[in-house]
PDB file of N, CA and C in Angstrom:
ATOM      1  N   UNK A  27      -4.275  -3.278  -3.538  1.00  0.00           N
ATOM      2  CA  UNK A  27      -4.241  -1.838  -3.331  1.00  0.00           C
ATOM      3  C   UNK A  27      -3.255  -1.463  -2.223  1.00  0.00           C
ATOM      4  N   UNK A  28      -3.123   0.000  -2.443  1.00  0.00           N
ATOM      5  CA  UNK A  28      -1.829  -0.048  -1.264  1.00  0.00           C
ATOM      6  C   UNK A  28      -2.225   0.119   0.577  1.00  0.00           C
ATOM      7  N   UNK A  29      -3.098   0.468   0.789  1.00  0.00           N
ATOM      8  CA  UNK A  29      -3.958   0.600   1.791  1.00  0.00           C
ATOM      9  C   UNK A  29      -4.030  -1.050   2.478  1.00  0.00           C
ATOM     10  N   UNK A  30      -4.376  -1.694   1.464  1.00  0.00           N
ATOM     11  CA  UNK A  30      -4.754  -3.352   1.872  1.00  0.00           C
ATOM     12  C   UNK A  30      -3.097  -3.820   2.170  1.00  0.00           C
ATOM     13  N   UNK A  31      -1.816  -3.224   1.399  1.00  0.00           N
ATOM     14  CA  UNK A  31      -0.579  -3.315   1.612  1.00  0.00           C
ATOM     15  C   UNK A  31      -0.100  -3.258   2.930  1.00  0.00           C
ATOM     16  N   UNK A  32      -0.695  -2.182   3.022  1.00  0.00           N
ATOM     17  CA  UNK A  32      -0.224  -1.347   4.469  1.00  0.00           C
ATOM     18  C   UNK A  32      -0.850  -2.096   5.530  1.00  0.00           C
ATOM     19  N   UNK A  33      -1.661  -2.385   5.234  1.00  0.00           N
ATOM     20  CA  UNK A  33      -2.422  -3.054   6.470  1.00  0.00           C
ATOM     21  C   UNK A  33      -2.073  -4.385   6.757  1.00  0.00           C
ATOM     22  N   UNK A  34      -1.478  -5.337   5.813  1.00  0.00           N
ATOM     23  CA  UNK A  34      -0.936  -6.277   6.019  1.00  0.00           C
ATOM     24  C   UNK A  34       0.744  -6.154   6.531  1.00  0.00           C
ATOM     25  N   UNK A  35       1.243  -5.348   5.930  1.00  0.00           N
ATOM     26  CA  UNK A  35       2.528  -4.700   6.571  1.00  0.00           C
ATOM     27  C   UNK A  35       2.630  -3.954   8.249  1.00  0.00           C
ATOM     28  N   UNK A  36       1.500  -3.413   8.400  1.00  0.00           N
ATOM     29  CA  UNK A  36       1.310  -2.862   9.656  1.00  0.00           C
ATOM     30  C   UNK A  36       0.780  -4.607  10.294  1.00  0.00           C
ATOM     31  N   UNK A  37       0.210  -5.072  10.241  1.00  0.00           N
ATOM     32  CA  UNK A  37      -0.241  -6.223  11.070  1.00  0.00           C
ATOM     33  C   UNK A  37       0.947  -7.175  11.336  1.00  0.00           C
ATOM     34  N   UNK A  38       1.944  -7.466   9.834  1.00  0.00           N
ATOM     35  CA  UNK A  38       3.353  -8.068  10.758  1.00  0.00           C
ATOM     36  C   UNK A  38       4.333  -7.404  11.713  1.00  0.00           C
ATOM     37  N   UNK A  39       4.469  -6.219  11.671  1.00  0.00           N
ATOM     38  CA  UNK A  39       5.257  -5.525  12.192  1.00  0.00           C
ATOM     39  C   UNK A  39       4.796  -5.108  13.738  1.00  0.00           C
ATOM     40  N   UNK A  40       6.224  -5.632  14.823  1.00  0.00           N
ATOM     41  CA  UNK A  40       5.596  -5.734  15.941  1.00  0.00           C
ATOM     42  C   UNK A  40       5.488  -4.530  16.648  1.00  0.00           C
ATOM     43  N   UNK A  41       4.193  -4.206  17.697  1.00  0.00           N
ATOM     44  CA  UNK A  41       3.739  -3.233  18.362  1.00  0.00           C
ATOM     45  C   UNK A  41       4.718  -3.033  19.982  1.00  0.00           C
ATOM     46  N   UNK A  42       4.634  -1.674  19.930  1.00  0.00           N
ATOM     47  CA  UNK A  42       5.195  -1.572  21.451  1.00  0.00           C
ATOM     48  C   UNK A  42       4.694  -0.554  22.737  1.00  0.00           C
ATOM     49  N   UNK A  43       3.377  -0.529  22.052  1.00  0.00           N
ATOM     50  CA  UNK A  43       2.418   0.558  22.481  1.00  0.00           C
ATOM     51  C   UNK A  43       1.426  -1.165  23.270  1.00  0.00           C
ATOM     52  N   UNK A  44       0.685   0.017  24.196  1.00  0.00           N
ATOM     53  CA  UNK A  44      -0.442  -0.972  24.269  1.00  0.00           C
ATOM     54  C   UNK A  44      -1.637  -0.673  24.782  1.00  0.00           C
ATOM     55  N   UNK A  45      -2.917  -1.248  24.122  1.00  0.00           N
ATOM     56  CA  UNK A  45      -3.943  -0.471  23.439  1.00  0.00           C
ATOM     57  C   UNK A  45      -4.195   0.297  24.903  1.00  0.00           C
ATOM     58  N   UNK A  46      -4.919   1.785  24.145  1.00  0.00           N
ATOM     59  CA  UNK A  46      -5.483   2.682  25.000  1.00  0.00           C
ATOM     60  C   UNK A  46      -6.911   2.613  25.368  1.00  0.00           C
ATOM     61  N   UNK A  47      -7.501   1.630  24.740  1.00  0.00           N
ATOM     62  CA  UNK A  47      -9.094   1.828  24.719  1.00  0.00           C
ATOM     63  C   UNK A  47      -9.584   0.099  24.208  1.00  0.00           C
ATOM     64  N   UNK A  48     -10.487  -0.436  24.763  1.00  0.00           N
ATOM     65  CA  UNK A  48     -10.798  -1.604  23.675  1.00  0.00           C
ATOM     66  C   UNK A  48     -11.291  -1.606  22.466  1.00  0.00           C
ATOM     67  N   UNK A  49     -10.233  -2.626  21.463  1.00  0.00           N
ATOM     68  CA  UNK A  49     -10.746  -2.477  20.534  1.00  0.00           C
ATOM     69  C   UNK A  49      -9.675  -1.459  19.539  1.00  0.00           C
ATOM     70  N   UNK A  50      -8.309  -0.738  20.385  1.00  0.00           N
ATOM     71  CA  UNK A  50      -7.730  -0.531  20.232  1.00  0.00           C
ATOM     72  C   UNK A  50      -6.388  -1.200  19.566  1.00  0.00           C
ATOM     73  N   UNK A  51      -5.688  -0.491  18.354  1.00  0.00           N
ATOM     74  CA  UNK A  51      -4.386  -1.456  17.694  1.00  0.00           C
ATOM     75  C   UNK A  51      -3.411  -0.730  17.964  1.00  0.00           C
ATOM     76  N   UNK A  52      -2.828  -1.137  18.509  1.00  0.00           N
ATOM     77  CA  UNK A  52      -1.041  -0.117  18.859  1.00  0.00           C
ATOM     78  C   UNK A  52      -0.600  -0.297  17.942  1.00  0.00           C
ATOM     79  N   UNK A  53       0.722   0.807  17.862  1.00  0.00           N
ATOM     80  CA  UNK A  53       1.256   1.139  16.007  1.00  0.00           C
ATOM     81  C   UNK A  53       2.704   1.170  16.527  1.00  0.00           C
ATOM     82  N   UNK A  54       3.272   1.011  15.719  1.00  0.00           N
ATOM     83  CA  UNK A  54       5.037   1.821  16.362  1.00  0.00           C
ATOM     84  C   UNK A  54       4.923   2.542  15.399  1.00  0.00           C
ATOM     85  N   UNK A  55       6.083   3.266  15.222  1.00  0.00           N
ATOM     86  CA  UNK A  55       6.542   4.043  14.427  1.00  0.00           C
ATOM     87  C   UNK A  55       6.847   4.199  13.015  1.00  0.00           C
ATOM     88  N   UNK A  56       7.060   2.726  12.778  1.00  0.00           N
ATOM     89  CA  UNK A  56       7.335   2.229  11.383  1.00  0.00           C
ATOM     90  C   UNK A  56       5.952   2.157  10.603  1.00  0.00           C
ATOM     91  N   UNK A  57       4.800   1.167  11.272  1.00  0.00           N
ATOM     92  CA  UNK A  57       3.391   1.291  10.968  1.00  0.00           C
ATOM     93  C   UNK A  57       2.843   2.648  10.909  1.00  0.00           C
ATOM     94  N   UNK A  58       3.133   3.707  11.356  1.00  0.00           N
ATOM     95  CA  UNK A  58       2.523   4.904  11.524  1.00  0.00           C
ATOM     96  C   UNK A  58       3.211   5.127   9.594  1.00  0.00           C
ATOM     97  N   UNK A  59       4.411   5.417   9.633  1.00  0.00           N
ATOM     98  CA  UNK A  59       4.891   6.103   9.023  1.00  0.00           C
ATOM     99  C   UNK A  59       4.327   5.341   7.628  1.00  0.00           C
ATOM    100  N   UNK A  60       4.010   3.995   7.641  1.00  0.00           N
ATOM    101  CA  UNK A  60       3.515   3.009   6.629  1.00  0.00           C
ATOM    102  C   UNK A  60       2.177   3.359   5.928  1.00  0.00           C
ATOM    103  N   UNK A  61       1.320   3.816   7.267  1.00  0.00           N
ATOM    104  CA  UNK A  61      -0.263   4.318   6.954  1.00  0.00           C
ATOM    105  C   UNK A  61      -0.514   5.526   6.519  1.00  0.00           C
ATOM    106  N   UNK A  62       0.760   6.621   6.929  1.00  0.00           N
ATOM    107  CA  UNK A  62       0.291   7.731   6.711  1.00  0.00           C
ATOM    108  C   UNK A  62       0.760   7.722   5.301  1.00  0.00           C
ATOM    109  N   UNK A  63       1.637   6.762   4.541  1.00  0.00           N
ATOM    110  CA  UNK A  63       1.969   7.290   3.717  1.00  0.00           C
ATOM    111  C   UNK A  63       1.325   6.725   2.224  1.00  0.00           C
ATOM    112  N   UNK A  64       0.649   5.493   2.598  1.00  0.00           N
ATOM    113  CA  UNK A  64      -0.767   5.123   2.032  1.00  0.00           C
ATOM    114  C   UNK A  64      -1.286   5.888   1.994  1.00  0.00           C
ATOM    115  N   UNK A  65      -2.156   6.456   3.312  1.00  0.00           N
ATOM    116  CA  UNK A  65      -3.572   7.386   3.323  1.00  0.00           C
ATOM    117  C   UNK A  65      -3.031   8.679   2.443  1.00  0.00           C
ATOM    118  N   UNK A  66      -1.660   9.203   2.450  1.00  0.00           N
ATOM    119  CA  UNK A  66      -1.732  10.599   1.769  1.00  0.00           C
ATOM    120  C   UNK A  66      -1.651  10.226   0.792  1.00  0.00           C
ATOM    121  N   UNK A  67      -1.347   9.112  -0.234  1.00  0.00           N
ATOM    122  CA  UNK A  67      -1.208   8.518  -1.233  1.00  0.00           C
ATOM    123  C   UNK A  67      -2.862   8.301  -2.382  1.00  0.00           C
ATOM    124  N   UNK A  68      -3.660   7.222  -1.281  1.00  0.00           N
ATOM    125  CA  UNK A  68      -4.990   7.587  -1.463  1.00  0.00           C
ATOM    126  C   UNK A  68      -5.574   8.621  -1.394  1.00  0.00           C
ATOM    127  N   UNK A  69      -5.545   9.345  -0.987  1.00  0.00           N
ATOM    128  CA  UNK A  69      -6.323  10.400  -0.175  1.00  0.00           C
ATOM    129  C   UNK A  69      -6.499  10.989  -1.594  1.00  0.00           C
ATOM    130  N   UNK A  70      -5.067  11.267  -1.672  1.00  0.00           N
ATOM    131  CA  UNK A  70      -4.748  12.676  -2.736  1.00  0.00           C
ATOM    132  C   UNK A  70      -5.325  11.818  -4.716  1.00  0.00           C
ATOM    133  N   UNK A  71      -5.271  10.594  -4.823  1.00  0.00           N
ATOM    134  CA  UNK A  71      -5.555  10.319  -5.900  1.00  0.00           C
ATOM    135  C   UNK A  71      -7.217   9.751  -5.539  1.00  0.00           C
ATOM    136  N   UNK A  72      -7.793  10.433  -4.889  1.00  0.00           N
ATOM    137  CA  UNK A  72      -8.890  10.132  -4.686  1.00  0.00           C
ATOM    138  C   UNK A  72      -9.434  10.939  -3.254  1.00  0.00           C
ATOM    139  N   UNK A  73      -9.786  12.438  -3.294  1.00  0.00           N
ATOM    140  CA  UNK A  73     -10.359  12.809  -2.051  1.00  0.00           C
ATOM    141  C   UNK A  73     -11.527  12.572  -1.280  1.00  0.00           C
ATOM    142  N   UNK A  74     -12.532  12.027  -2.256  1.00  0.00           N
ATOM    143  CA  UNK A  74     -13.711  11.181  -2.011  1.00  0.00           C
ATOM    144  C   UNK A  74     -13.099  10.253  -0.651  1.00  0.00           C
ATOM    145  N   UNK A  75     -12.195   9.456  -0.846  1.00  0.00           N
ATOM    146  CA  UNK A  75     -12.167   8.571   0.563  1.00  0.00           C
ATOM    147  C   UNK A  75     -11.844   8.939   1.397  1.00  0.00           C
ATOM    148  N   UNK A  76     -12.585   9.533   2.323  1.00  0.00           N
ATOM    149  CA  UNK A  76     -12.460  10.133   3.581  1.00  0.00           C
ATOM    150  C   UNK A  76     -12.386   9.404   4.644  1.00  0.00           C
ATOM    151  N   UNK A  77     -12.170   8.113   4.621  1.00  0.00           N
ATOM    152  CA  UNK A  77     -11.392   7.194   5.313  1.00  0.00           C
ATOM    153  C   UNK A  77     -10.179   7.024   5.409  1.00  0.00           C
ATOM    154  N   UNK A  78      -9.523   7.760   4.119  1.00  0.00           N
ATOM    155  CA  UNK A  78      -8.259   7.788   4.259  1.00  0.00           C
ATOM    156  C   UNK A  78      -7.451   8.966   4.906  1.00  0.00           C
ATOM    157  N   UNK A  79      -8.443  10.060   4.553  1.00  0.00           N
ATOM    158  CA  UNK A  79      -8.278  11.275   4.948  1.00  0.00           C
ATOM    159  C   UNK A  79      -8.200  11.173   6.651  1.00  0.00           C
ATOM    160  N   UNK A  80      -9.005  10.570   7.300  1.00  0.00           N
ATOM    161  CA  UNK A  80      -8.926  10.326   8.683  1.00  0.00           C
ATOM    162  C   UNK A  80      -7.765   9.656   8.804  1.00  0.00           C
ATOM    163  N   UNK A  81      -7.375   8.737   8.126  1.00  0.00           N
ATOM    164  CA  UNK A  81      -6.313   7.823   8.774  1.00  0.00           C
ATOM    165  C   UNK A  81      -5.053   8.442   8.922  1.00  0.00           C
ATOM    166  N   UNK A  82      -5.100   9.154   7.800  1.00  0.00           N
ATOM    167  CA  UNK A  82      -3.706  10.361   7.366  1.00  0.00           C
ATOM    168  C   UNK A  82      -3.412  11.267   8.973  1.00  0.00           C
ATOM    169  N   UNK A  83      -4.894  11.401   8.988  1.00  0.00           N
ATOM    170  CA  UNK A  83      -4.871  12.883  10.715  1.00  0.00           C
ATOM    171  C   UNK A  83      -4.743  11.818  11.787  1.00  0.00           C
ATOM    172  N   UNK A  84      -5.006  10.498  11.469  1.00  0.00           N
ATOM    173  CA  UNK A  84      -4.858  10.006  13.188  1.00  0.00           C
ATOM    174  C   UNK A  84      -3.793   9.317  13.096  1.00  0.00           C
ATOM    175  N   UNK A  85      -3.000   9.176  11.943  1.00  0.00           N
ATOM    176  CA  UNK A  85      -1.451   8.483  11.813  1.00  0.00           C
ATOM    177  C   UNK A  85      -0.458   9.702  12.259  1.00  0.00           C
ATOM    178  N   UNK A  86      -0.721  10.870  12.089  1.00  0.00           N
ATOM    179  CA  UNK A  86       0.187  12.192  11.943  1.00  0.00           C
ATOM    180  C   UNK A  86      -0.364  13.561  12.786  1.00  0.00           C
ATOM    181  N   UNK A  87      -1.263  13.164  13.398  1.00  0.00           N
ATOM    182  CA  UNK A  87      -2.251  14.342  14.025  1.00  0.00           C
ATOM    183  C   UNK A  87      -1.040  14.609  15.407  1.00  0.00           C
ATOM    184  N   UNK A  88      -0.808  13.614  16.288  1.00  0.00           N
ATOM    185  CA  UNK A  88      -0.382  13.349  17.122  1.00  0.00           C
ATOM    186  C   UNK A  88       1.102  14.031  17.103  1.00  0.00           C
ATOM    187  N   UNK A  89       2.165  14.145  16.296  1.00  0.00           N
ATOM    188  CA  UNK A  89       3.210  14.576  16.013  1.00  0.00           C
ATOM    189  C   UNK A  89       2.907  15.976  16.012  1.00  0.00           C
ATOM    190  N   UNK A  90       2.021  16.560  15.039  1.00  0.00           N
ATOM    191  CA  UNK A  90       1.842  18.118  15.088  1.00  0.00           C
ATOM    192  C   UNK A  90       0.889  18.958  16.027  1.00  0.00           C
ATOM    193  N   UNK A  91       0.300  18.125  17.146  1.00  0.00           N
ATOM    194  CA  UNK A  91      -0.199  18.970  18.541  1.00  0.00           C
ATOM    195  C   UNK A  91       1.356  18.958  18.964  1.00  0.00           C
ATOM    196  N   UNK A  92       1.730  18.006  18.785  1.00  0.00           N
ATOM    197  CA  UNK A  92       3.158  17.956  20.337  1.00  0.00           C
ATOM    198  C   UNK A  92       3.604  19.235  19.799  1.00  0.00           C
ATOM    199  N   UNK A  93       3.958  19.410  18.192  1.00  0.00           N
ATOM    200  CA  UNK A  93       4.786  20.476  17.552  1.00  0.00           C
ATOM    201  C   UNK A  93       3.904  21.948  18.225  1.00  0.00           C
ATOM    202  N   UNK A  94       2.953  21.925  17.857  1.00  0.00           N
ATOM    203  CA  UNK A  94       1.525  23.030  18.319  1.00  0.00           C
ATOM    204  C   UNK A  94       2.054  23.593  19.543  1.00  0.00           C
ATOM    205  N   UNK A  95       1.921  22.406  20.305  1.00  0.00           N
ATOM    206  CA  UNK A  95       2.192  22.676  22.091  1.00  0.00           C
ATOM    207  C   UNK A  95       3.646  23.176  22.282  1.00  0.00           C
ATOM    208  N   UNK A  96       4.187  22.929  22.286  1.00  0.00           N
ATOM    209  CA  UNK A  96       5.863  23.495  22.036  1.00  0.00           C
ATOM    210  C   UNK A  96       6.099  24.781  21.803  1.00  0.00           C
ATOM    211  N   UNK A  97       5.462  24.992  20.499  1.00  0.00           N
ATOM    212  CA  UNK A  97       5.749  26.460  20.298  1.00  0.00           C
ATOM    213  C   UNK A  97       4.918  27.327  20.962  1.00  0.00           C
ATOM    214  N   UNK A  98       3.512  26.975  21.411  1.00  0.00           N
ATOM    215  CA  UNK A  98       3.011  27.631  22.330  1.00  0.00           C
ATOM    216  C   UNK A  98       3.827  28.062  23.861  1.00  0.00           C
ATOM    217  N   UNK A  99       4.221  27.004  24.442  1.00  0.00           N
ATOM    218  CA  UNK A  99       5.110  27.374  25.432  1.00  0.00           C
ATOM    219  C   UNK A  99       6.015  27.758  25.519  1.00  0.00           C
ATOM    220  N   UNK A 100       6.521  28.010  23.834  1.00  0.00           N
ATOM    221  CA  UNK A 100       7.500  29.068  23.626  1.00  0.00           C
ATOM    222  C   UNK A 100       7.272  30.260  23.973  1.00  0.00           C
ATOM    223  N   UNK A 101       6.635  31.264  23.820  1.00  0.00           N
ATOM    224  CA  UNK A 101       5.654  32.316  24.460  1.00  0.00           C
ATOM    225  C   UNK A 101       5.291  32.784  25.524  1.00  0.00           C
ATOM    226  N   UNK A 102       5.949  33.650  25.982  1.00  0.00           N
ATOM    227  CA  UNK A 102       4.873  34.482  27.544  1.00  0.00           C
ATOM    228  C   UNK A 102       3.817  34.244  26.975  1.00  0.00           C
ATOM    229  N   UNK A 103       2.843  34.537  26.023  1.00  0.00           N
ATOM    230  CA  UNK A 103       1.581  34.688  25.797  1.00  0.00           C
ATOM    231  C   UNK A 103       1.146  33.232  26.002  1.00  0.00           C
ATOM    232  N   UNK A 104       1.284  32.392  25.256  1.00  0.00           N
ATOM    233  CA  UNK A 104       0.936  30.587  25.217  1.00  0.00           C
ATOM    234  C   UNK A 104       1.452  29.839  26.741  1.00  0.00           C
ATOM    235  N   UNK A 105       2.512  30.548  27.165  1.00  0.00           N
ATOM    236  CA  UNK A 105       2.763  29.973  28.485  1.00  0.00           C
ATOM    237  C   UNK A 105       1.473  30.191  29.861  1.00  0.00           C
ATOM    238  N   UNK A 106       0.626  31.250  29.205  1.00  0.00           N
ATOM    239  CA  UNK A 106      -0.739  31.572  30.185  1.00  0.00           C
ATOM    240  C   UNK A 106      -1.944  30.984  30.190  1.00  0.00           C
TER     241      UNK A 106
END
C-alpha cells in the first residue's frame, strides 16, 4: 500500500530536524512532502481513515499557520 511505501521511503531518507518531544520522528522536507502526499491520496479514496486525515494536517498544518500568521501581520488589525 502506498502509506506502508511512504513509510519505508520516509524511514531511508535522512532527517535534519531533531526530535521535539520523546518518541518523536524528525522529517525533512522530502518525507513531509512523501506523507502528505500518501495521506491526501488515502484519505480521499477512503475518508473513513482518519489516520490519514491527521497525517495529511500534521505533514502540511505547519506550512499554512506560518502562511495564516503572515498575512495576519499584514494588517493594522492582525498586527494588534
Amino acid at each position: 500500500h502506498a502509506a506502508a511505501a511512504a513509510a519505508r521511503t520516509a524511514a531511508r531518507a535522512p532527517t535534519r530536524t531533531r526530535a521535539s518531544y520523546p518518541g518523536h520522528l524528525p522529517t525533512n522536507p522530502l518525507q513531509k512532502i512523501v506523507a502528505a502526499g500518501a495521506a491526501a491520496a488515502l484519505a480521499l479514496a477512503d475518508p473513513a481513515r482518519a489516520d490519514m486525515v491527521g497525517l495529511l494536517g500534521e505533514a502540511t498544518g505547519r506550512v499554512a499557520l506560518e502562511r495564516i500568521r503572515a498575512r495576519l501581520r499584514s494588517t493594522d488589525e492582525g498586527r494588534e
